[in-house]
Tab-separated table of C-alpha atoms and ligand atoms in Angstrom:
chain	number	residue	atom	x	y	z
A	1	UNK	CA	118.118	133.884	92.713
A	2	UNK	CA	115.181	133.149	90.498
A	3	UNK	CA	113.599	129.768	91.288
A	4	UNK	CA	113.781	127.512	88.272
A	5	UNK	CA	110.932	125.153	87.494
A	6	UNK	CA	112.985	122.060	88.345
A	7	UNK	CA	113.000	123.290	91.935
A	8	UNK	CA	109.399	122.174	92.422
A	9	UNK	CA	109.679	118.394	92.300
A	10	UNK	CA	108.821	116.165	95.256
A	11	UNK	CA	112.186	116.578	96.996
A	12	UNK	CA	111.809	120.322	97.367
A	13	UNK	CA	108.116	120.054	98.187
A	14	UNK	CA	108.657	117.470	100.966
A	15	UNK	CA	112.352	117.776	101.809
A	16	UNK	CA	111.806	117.522	105.601
A	17	UNK	CA	110.151	114.104	105.178
A	18	UNK	CA	112.812	112.692	102.854
A	19	UNK	CA	116.335	111.287	103.479
A	20	UNK	CA	118.162	114.152	101.743
A	21	UNK	CA	120.633	116.762	102.965
A	22	UNK	CA	122.513	119.808	101.721
A	23	UNK	CA	124.990	117.351	100.197
A	24	UNK	CA	122.331	115.754	97.969
A	25	UNK	CA	122.299	117.097	94.403
A	26	UNK	CA	118.659	117.257	93.341
A	27	UNK	CA	117.989	115.399	90.112
A	28	UNK	CA	114.424	116.385	89.301
A	29	UNK	CA	112.101	116.725	86.318
A	30	UNK	CA	109.372	118.517	88.313
A	31	UNK	CA	107.613	115.274	89.141
A	32	UNK	CA	104.660	115.073	91.534
A	33	UNK	CA	101.919	117.638	92.236
A	34	UNK	CA	99.653	115.559	89.999
A	35	UNK	CA	95.937	116.374	89.817
A	36	UNK	CA	93.329	114.731	92.023
A	37	UNK	CA	90.480	114.535	89.551
A	38	UNK	CA	86.903	114.188	90.745
A	39	UNK	CA	85.107	111.346	88.941
A	40	UNK	CA	81.376	112.196	88.834
A	41	UNK	CA	80.125	109.027	87.132
A	42	UNK	CA	82.009	106.722	89.496
A	43	UNK	CA	80.929	108.880	92.440
A	44	UNK	CA	77.269	108.482	91.587
A	45	UNK	CA	77.687	104.748	91.079
A	46	UNK	CA	79.317	104.276	94.479
A	47	UNK	CA	77.271	106.990	96.262
A	48	UNK	CA	80.416	108.701	97.474
A	49	UNK	CA	83.157	111.080	96.386
A	50	UNK	CA	85.584	109.306	94.115
A	51	UNK	CA	88.854	110.963	93.089
A	52	UNK	CA	91.503	109.820	90.628
A	53	UNK	CA	95.111	110.591	91.565
A	54	UNK	CA	96.322	110.871	87.974
A	55	UNK	CA	99.954	109.814	88.139
A	56	UNK	CA	100.084	109.418	84.363
A	57	UNK	CA	100.809	113.165	84.285
A	58	UNK	CA	104.294	112.782	85.741
A	59	UNK	CA	107.323	113.576	83.495
A	60	UNK	CA	107.672	110.007	82.163
A	61	UNK	CA	103.910	109.404	82.468
A	62	UNK	CA	103.867	107.096	85.503
A	63	UNK	CA	104.102	107.258	89.318
A	64	UNK	CA	107.633	105.853	89.204
A	65	UNK	CA	109.140	109.356	88.834
A	66	UNK	CA	108.375	110.214	92.472
A	67	UNK	CA	110.696	107.495	93.740
A	68	UNK	CA	113.211	107.820	90.943
A	69	UNK	CA	114.053	111.468	91.736
A	70	UNK	CA	115.065	110.401	95.256
A	71	UNK	CA	116.893	107.200	94.184
A	72	UNK	CA	118.901	108.934	91.438
A	73	UNK	CA	119.636	111.992	93.582
A	74	UNK	CA	121.036	109.728	96.310
A	75	UNK	CA	123.012	107.755	93.704
A	76	UNK	CA	124.481	111.069	92.487
A	77	UNK	CA	125.309	112.033	96.082
A	78	UNK	CA	127.299	108.793	96.332
A	79	UNK	CA	129.010	109.526	92.978
A	80	UNK	CA	127.453	106.532	91.208
A	81	UNK	CA	128.399	106.161	87.553
A	82	UNK	CA	125.712	103.662	86.564
A	83	UNK	CA	122.282	102.453	87.661
A	84	UNK	CA	120.526	99.175	86.979
A	85	UNK	CA	116.940	97.950	87.174
A	86	UNK	CA	114.586	95.158	86.173
A	87	UNK	CA	111.264	96.376	84.879
A	88	UNK	CA	107.898	95.646	83.335
A	89	UNK	CA	108.392	98.987	81.541
A	90	UNK	CA	107.611	102.017	83.665
A	91	UNK	CA	110.497	101.742	86.109
A	92	UNK	CA	112.916	101.445	83.177
A	93	UNK	CA	111.449	104.519	81.447
A	94	UNK	CA	111.751	106.550	84.625
A	95	UNK	CA	115.237	105.297	85.544
A	96	UNK	CA	116.462	106.025	82.011
A	97	UNK	CA	115.121	109.596	82.110
A	98	UNK	CA	116.527	110.498	85.541
A	99	UNK	CA	119.855	108.793	84.793
A	100	UNK	CA	120.087	110.819	81.565
A	101	UNK	CA	119.456	113.951	83.610
A	102	UNK	CA	122.236	112.972	86.046
A	103	UNK	CA	124.696	111.970	83.313
A	104	UNK	CA	124.798	108.340	84.470
A	105	UNK	CA	124.674	105.142	82.482
A	106	UNK	CA	121.381	103.250	82.886
A	107	UNK	CA	121.012	99.525	82.226
A	108	UNK	CA	117.517	98.022	82.125
A	109	UNK	CA	116.719	94.293	82.153
A	110	UNK	CA	113.326	93.532	80.622
A	111	UNK	CA	111.220	90.440	79.883
A	112	UNK	CA	111.562	90.008	76.089
A	113	UNK	CA	108.442	90.762	74.099
A	114	UNK	CA	106.348	91.771	77.118
A	115	UNK	CA	106.961	95.511	77.370
A	116	UNK	CA	104.385	98.004	76.035
A	117	UNK	CA	105.543	99.975	72.990
A	118	UNK	CA	105.573	103.438	74.537
A	119	UNK	CA	107.721	102.306	77.454
A	120	UNK	CA	110.213	100.584	75.149
A	121	UNK	CA	110.578	103.745	73.055
A	122	UNK	CA	111.175	105.768	76.224
A	123	UNK	CA	114.031	103.521	77.408
A	124	UNK	CA	115.842	103.793	74.063
A	125	UNK	CA	115.200	107.494	73.589
A	126	UNK	CA	116.493	108.413	77.042
A	127	UNK	CA	119.641	106.476	76.132
A	128	UNK	CA	119.448	103.365	78.329
A	129	UNK	CA	121.280	100.135	77.607
A	130	UNK	CA	118.400	97.707	77.049
A	131	UNK	CA	118.780	93.972	77.714
A	132	UNK	CA	115.816	91.680	76.962
A	133	UNK	CA	115.916	88.310	78.745
A	134	UNK	CA	114.120	85.083	77.920
A	135	UNK	CA	112.210	85.156	81.160
A	136	UNK	CA	109.693	87.207	83.124
A	137	UNK	CA	110.056	90.197	85.472
A	138	UNK	CA	110.747	87.976	88.479
A	139	UNK	CA	113.718	86.403	86.642
A	140	UNK	CA	114.946	89.888	85.669
A	141	UNK	CA	114.769	91.157	89.257
A	142	UNK	CA	116.669	88.118	90.537
A	143	UNK	CA	119.471	88.795	88.022
A	144	UNK	CA	119.547	92.509	88.890
A	145	UNK	CA	119.873	91.796	92.601
A	146	UNK	CA	122.803	89.452	91.955
A	147	UNK	CA	124.522	91.962	89.636
A	148	UNK	CA	123.916	94.706	92.226
A	149	UNK	CA	126.087	92.814	94.715
A	150	UNK	CA	129.128	93.398	92.469
A	151	UNK	CA	129.112	97.092	93.358
A	152	UNK	CA	129.419	98.561	89.821
A	153	UNK	CA	125.753	99.505	89.649
A	154	UNK	CA	123.257	101.103	92.006
A	155	UNK	CA	120.022	99.088	91.814
A	156	UNK	CA	117.048	101.441	91.449
A	157	UNK	CA	114.226	98.927	91.769
A	158	UNK	CA	111.913	99.468	94.757
A	159	UNK	CA	114.219	97.198	96.786
A	160	UNK	CA	116.180	100.487	96.969
A	161	UNK	CA	114.537	102.155	100.010
A	162	UNK	CA	114.862	105.666	98.508
A	163	UNK	CA	112.317	104.701	95.861
A	164	UNK	CA	109.538	104.113	98.407
A	165	UNK	CA	110.509	107.273	100.298
A	166	UNK	CA	109.804	109.292	97.171
A	167	UNK	CA	106.638	107.416	96.283
A	168	UNK	CA	105.059	108.073	99.686
A	169	UNK	CA	104.739	111.759	98.713
A	170	UNK	CA	101.619	110.929	96.684
A	171	UNK	CA	99.806	110.210	99.971
A	172	UNK	CA	101.027	113.565	101.348
A	173	UNK	CA	99.580	115.406	98.354
A	174	UNK	CA	96.218	113.660	98.706
A	175	UNK	CA	95.983	114.612	102.397
A	176	UNK	CA	96.908	118.234	101.621
A	177	UNK	CA	94.304	118.442	98.880
A	178	UNK	CA	91.422	116.730	100.708
A	179	UNK	CA	92.308	118.139	104.142
A	180	UNK	CA	92.227	114.551	105.434
A	181	UNK	CA	93.072	111.030	104.310
A	182	UNK	CA	90.364	109.309	102.236
A	183	UNK	CA	88.192	106.623	103.851
A	184	UNK	CA	89.414	104.111	101.298
A	185	UNK	CA	92.390	104.047	98.933
A	186	UNK	CA	92.367	101.598	96.015
A	187	UNK	CA	95.411	100.939	93.816
A	188	UNK	CA	96.884	98.319	91.501
A	189	UNK	CA	99.491	95.967	92.966
A	190	UNK	CA	102.360	94.344	91.052
A	191	UNK	CA	105.747	94.379	92.759
A	192	UNK	CA	103.891	95.889	95.761
A	193	UNK	CA	106.154	98.887	96.338
A	194	UNK	CA	103.497	101.510	95.765
A	195	UNK	CA	100.928	100.188	98.266
A	196	UNK	CA	103.772	99.947	100.801
A	197	UNK	CA	104.826	103.539	100.057
A	198	UNK	CA	101.306	105.004	100.237
A	199	UNK	CA	100.678	103.370	103.605
A	200	UNK	CA	103.996	104.741	104.870
A	201	UNK	CA	103.030	108.217	103.660
A	202	UNK	CA	99.561	108.115	105.204
A	203	UNK	CA	100.994	106.900	108.513
A	204	UNK	CA	103.754	109.525	108.610
A	205	UNK	CA	101.318	112.417	108.139
A	206	UNK	CA	99.003	110.845	110.720
A	207	UNK	CA	101.879	110.520	113.192
A	208	UNK	CA	102.827	114.205	112.899
A	209	UNK	CA	99.202	115.347	113.158
A	210	UNK	CA	98.790	116.439	109.540
A	211	UNK	CA	95.803	114.096	109.202
A	212	UNK	CA	93.481	112.723	111.848
A	213	UNK	CA	92.459	109.549	110.047
A	214	UNK	CA	93.998	106.670	108.131
A	215	UNK	CA	92.494	105.072	105.028
A	216	UNK	CA	91.610	101.442	104.439
A	217	UNK	CA	94.047	100.123	101.808
A	218	UNK	CA	92.636	97.954	99.025
A	219	UNK	CA	95.174	96.425	96.613
A	220	UNK	CA	93.944	94.995	93.316
A	221	UNK	CA	95.758	92.474	91.122
A	222	UNK	CA	95.113	90.862	87.734
A	223	UNK	CA	93.630	87.381	88.238
A	224	UNK	CA	96.451	85.720	86.251
A	225	UNK	CA	99.091	87.467	88.368
A	226	UNK	CA	97.556	87.551	91.844
A	227	UNK	CA	100.090	86.139	94.323
A	228	UNK	CA	99.075	88.482	97.147
A	229	UNK	CA	95.401	87.679	96.632
A	230	UNK	CA	96.174	83.952	96.867
A	231	UNK	CA	98.771	84.380	99.606
A	232	UNK	CA	101.467	82.511	97.674
A	233	UNK	CA	104.033	83.404	94.987
A	234	UNK	CA	103.222	82.403	91.383
A	235	UNK	CA	105.785	80.909	88.966
A	236	UNK	CA	104.041	81.825	85.700
A	237	UNK	CA	102.140	85.109	86.080
A	238	UNK	CA	100.133	86.031	82.985
A	239	UNK	CA	98.057	89.115	82.186
A	240	UNK	CA	97.671	91.576	79.334
A	241	UNK	CA	98.285	94.291	81.931
A	242	UNK	CA	102.023	93.716	81.422
A	243	UNK	CA	103.010	96.356	84.010
A	244	UNK	CA	101.712	94.089	86.793
A	245	UNK	CA	102.710	90.716	85.318
A	246	UNK	CA	104.633	89.812	88.477
A	247	UNK	CA	104.517	86.565	90.467
A	248	UNK	CA	106.974	87.234	93.298
A	249	UNK	CA	106.458	90.792	94.577
A	250	UNK	CA	109.572	92.251	96.215
A	251	UNK	CA	107.598	94.297	98.765
A	252	UNK	CA	105.439	91.355	99.864
A	253	UNK	CA	105.719	92.100	103.586
A	254	UNK	CA	105.069	95.813	103.167
A	255	UNK	CA	101.927	95.159	101.163
A	256	UNK	CA	100.593	92.565	103.601
A	257	UNK	CA	101.361	94.937	106.484
A	258	UNK	CA	99.494	97.821	104.809
A	259	UNK	CA	96.423	95.680	104.204
A	260	UNK	CA	96.432	94.104	107.681
A	261	UNK	CA	97.071	97.306	109.626
A	262	UNK	CA	94.467	99.289	107.672
A	263	UNK	CA	91.849	96.473	107.846
A	264	UNK	CA	91.961	96.365	104.066
A	265	UNK	CA	92.053	93.585	101.510
A	266	UNK	CA	93.580	92.246	98.306
A	267	UNK	CA	91.226	91.589	95.435
A	268	UNK	CA	91.549	90.730	91.741
A	269	UNK	CA	89.897	91.246	88.355
A	270	UNK	CA	90.151	89.390	85.033
A	271	UNK	CA	91.852	90.654	81.859
A	272	UNK	CA	88.422	90.952	80.229
A	273	UNK	CA	87.245	93.171	83.070
A	274	UNK	CA	90.428	95.260	82.769
A	275	UNK	CA	89.868	95.952	79.063
A	276	UNK	CA	86.213	96.862	79.676
A	277	UNK	CA	87.195	99.186	82.535
A	278	UNK	CA	89.821	100.917	80.398
A	279	UNK	CA	87.229	101.774	77.748
A	280	UNK	CA	84.672	102.702	80.400
A	281	UNK	CA	87.012	105.107	82.232
A	282	UNK	CA	88.048	106.864	79.024
A	283	UNK	CA	84.518	107.207	77.639
A	284	UNK	CA	82.691	108.017	80.906
A	285	UNK	CA	85.239	110.075	82.847
A	286	UNK	CA	87.591	111.262	80.084
A	287	UNK	CA	90.661	109.643	81.622
A	288	UNK	CA	92.829	107.337	79.486
A	289	UNK	CA	94.910	105.013	81.631
A	290	UNK	CA	97.060	102.014	80.805
A	291	UNK	CA	95.602	98.544	81.522
A	292	UNK	CA	97.376	98.013	84.873
A	293	UNK	CA	96.099	101.380	86.088
A	294	UNK	CA	92.424	100.590	85.663
A	295	UNK	CA	92.234	97.493	87.870
A	296	UNK	CA	90.696	99.590	90.707
A	297	UNK	CA	88.050	100.864	88.270
A	298	UNK	CA	87.384	97.311	87.073
A	299	UNK	CA	86.853	96.274	90.690
A	300	UNK	CA	84.338	99.077	91.347
A	301	UNK	CA	82.425	98.223	88.161
A	302	UNK	CA	82.350	94.579	89.224
A	303	UNK	CA	81.096	95.317	92.734
A	304	UNK	CA	78.523	97.956	91.805
A	305	UNK	CA	77.380	96.975	88.311
A	306	UNK	CA	77.949	93.278	87.745
A	307	UNK	CA	76.182	90.057	88.698
A	308	UNK	CA	79.610	88.759	89.680
A	309	UNK	CA	79.785	91.113	92.671
A	310	UNK	CA	79.582	88.186	95.096
A	311	UNK	CA	82.959	87.009	93.732
A	312	UNK	CA	84.663	90.111	95.150
A	313	UNK	CA	86.368	89.444	98.443
A	314	UNK	CA	86.533	93.175	99.187
A	315	UNK	CA	82.785	93.744	98.850
A	316	UNK	CA	82.229	93.815	102.613
A	317	UNK	CA	84.634	96.761	102.939
A	318	UNK	CA	82.138	98.981	101.138
A	319	UNK	CA	79.321	98.158	103.569
A	320	UNK	CA	81.544	99.252	106.468
A	321	UNK	CA	82.416	102.695	105.030
A	322	UNK	CA	80.720	105.875	106.300
A	323	UNK	CA	77.802	107.331	104.325
A	324	UNK	CA	79.092	109.121	101.175
A	325	UNK	CA	82.675	107.940	101.646
A	326	UNK	CA	85.704	109.649	100.143
A	327	UNK	CA	87.599	107.172	97.971
A	328	UNK	CA	90.855	107.743	96.063
A	329	UNK	CA	92.025	105.551	93.159
A	330	UNK	CA	95.613	105.848	91.948
A	331	UNK	CA	95.800	105.972	88.153
A	332	UNK	CA	99.407	104.810	87.994
A	333	UNK	CA	100.245	105.251	84.293
A	334	UNK	CA	99.099	107.098	81.171
A	335	UNK	CA	97.065	105.275	78.515
A	336	UNK	CA	99.453	106.273	75.725
A	337	UNK	CA	102.135	104.082	77.276
A	338	UNK	CA	100.419	101.108	75.679
A	339	UNK	CA	98.236	101.987	72.686
A	340	UNK	CA	98.535	98.431	71.249
A	341	UNK	CA	96.515	96.807	74.014
A	342	UNK	CA	93.715	99.363	73.563
A	343	UNK	CA	93.717	99.010	69.778
A	344	UNK	CA	90.907	96.417	69.904
A	345	UNK	CA	88.614	99.424	70.299
A	346	UNK	CA	89.670	100.903	66.930
A	347	UNK	CA	87.401	100.688	63.915
A	348	UNK	CA	87.709	102.059	60.386
A	349	UNK	CA	86.919	105.795	60.344
A	350	UNK	CA	83.951	106.949	58.255
A	351	UNK	CA	85.150	108.021	54.791
A	352	UNK	CA	84.100	111.205	53.005
A	353	UNK	CA	85.081	113.487	50.119
A	354	UNK	CA	86.690	116.759	51.249
A	355	UNK	CA	83.507	118.879	51.215
A	356	UNK	CA	81.134	120.070	53.940
A	357	UNK	CA	78.154	118.332	52.349
A	358	UNK	CA	79.907	115.007	52.031
A	359	UNK	CA	81.127	115.124	55.653
A	360	UNK	CA	77.688	116.127	56.942
A	361	UNK	CA	76.043	113.312	54.964
A	362	UNK	CA	78.378	110.744	56.459
A	363	UNK	CA	77.831	112.028	60.007
A	364	UNK	CA	74.057	112.042	59.637
A	365	UNK	CA	74.076	108.603	58.099
A	366	UNK	CA	76.067	107.088	60.931
B	401	AN7	C1	101.299	101.390	85.560
B	401	AN7	O1	107.857	99.220	85.962
B	401	AN7	O2	106.964	97.024	88.436
B	401	AN7	O3	102.939	97.362	93.005
B	401	AN7	O4	108.930	97.477	86.663
B	401	AN7	O5	103.849	100.243	85.919
B	401	AN7	O6	104.514	99.294	93.078
B	401	AN7	O7	104.927	97.386	91.534
B	401	AN7	C2	105.580	98.624	87.389
B	401	AN7	C3	104.497	98.532	88.205
B	401	AN7	C4	100.999	99.608	88.735
B	401	AN7	C5	102.420	98.229	90.166
B	401	AN7	N1	100.716	100.346	87.651
B	401	AN7	O8	103.080	98.978	91.155
B	401	AN7	C6	107.940	98.223	86.676
B	401	AN7	C7	106.813	97.888	87.586
B	401	AN7	C8	101.673	100.560	86.722
B	401	AN7	C9	102.943	100.003	86.866
B	401	AN7	C10	102.221	99.030	88.927
B	401	AN7	C11	103.228	99.200	87.995
B	401	AN7	P1	103.920	98.235	92.269
């Protein structure tokens, strides 16, 4: 039989490393196999080889699709009729899409007024039931966990272990592409599932001899929502990077384990630094990422280009790396998820009559 394109998602690519069987119907949108983009300007700045794992090119434009294909496929295997999640936006978009694909109802619980526009549109368009609560993500997740106990819904937050199983495949792809694990992996941390999943993936390939090294894991948070950096949960997390506006990460222990075992660190950057990094990454490397996704870039700019470098707890990690290190940054979500937050960069376009001369005059005068 001819292989259809949907056959090439992460479950078929890494079936032997995932908890699926012949009995598992595969609900896939061809997620994964995202590009590892070399970043020449960052590489020169850091004197190493920097790569961007561009997860914004997944079917719903974030890394969440890797875990969602496994979680929804397993829910379908168990004949689930409905799934439920709390979200800062990307999990809900992904859950809604995969649930639509599986013919299941999807209910998403969101913090009112704090979801980026693109993500909100996705949830509605994919047909989810959207409930906005007067509270933050941590409140939403608490409610979802309670409702999950009733048994009518399968919870597809990263408390569902199938989610992290799927997400670990990003580490597999990086090892296959580089021929080894990077020396250092830097990624944003919110609910802390992704850092937990990457470390699991790196360790699994190391354990079966598919890589001979393990990376140092460096997790970066927004300074207004930095519970792991401070080592204590926060009641009122606040950041314009709404995707990571989380004060009580569900995968706390996994994240702390990844950082401890890999001799890594948690660090943080301010909202101002996030906005500057977003513009910098787009204009210097040609990659447009949402605010939460650029926190690793903001950290590199701070360490290598700012007078505030002494404020960075992770600075010492860079002095311990080999000469010309290989460093991977996960770009977790696409910039078009949240055009509003980037709109501060807009200005009025130059105006001209509809003739060549008029247009040329305006360009030359600018
Ligand atoms: C773009 O969608 O938690 O540390 O509910 O959307 O694994 O939580 C999103 C998180 C980073 C943090 N970058 O990852 C949700 C949600 C983007 C994100 C994170 C998120 P985790």
